[in-house]
């Protein structure tokens, strides 16, 4: 689909750009929100590590 070179095309392009920006910002927010969960899942127990070595 080719966007026409007119005011309608500019508005259409702005709406597409706004929508994609919101999707990208939401995706980044979801990834950042998952970091604490990943941190809890990968939590290391120092006592177990000390007992497991040598």
mmCIF file of C-alpha atoms in Angstrom:
data_model
loop_
_atom_site.group_PDB
_atom_site.id
_atom_site.type_symbol
_atom_site.label_atom_id
_atom_site.label_comp_id
_atom_site.label_asym_id
_atom_site.label_seq_id
_atom_site.Cartn_x
_atom_site.Cartn_y
_atom_site.Cartn_z
ATOM 1 C CA UNK A 1 0.000 0.000 0.000
ATOM 2 C CA UNK A 2 1.445 3.358 -1.018
ATOM 3 C CA UNK A 3 0.667 6.360 1.192
ATOM 4 C CA UNK A 4 -0.600 9.277 -0.932
ATOM 5 C CA UNK A 5 1.303 12.565 -0.949
ATOM 6 C CA UNK A 6 -1.450 14.678 0.600
ATOM 7 C CA UNK A 7 -2.792 15.788 3.958
ATOM 8 C CA UNK A 8 -4.674 12.468 4.203
ATOM 9 C CA UNK A 9 -1.386 10.617 3.666
ATOM 10 C CA UNK A 10 0.367 12.685 6.323
ATOM 11 C CA UNK A 11 -2.401 12.005 8.832
ATOM 12 C CA UNK A 12 -2.378 8.304 7.965
ATOM 13 C CA UNK A 13 1.391 8.165 8.393
ATOM 14 C CA UNK A 14 1.137 9.964 11.737
ATOM 15 C CA UNK A 15 -1.476 7.492 12.992
ATOM 16 C CA UNK A 16 0.670 4.534 11.895
ATOM 17 C CA UNK A 17 3.738 6.077 13.538
ATOM 18 C CA UNK A 18 1.850 6.773 16.776
ATOM 19 C CA UNK A 19 0.460 3.240 16.896
ATOM 20 C CA UNK A 20 3.847 1.627 16.309
ATOM 21 C CA UNK A 21 5.441 3.891 18.921
ATOM 22 C CA UNK A 22 2.872 2.836 21.521
ATOM 23 C CA UNK A 23 3.470 -0.827 20.662
ATOM 24 C CA UNK A 24 7.242 -0.431 20.994
ATOM 25 C CA UNK A 25 7.003 1.481 24.289
ATOM 26 C CA UNK A 26 4.617 -1.148 25.677
ATOM 27 C CA UNK A 27 6.989 -3.925 24.597
ATOM 28 C CA UNK A 28 9.931 -2.248 26.296
ATOM 29 C CA UNK A 29 7.820 -1.778 29.440
ATOM 30 C CA UNK A 30 6.905 -5.471 29.484
ATOM 31 C CA UNK A 31 10.551 -6.500 29.149
ATOM 32 C CA UNK A 32 11.582 -4.144 31.948
ATOM 33 C CA UNK A 33 8.752 -5.430 34.153
ATOM 34 C CA UNK A 34 10.026 -8.996 33.687
ATOM 35 C CA UNK A 35 13.492 -8.262 35.099
ATOM 36 C CA UNK A 36 12.445 -8.592 38.784
ATOM 37 C CA UNK A 37 10.727 -11.890 37.973
ATOM 38 C CA UNK A 38 13.844 -13.179 36.239
ATOM 39 C CA UNK A 39 15.905 -12.038 39.200
ATOM 40 C CA UNK A 40 13.705 -14.057 41.586
ATOM 41 C CA UNK A 41 13.855 -17.143 39.383
ATOM 42 C CA UNK A 42 17.638 -17.008 39.103
ATOM 43 C CA UNK A 43 18.336 -16.196 42.737
ATOM 44 C CA UNK A 44 21.440 -17.933 43.993
ATOM 45 C CA UNK A 45 21.772 -19.280 47.508
ATOM 46 C CA UNK A 46 25.255 -18.489 48.853
ATOM 47 C CA UNK A 47 25.119 -21.308 51.394
ATOM 48 C CA UNK A 48 24.444 -23.936 48.717
ATOM 49 C CA UNK A 49 27.232 -22.574 46.542
ATOM 50 C CA UNK A 50 29.747 -22.732 49.413
ATOM 51 C CA UNK A 51 28.801 -26.329 50.286
ATOM 52 C CA UNK A 52 28.917 -27.474 46.657
ATOM 53 C CA UNK A 53 32.452 -26.269 46.035
ATOM 54 C CA UNK A 54 35.415 -28.574 46.879
#
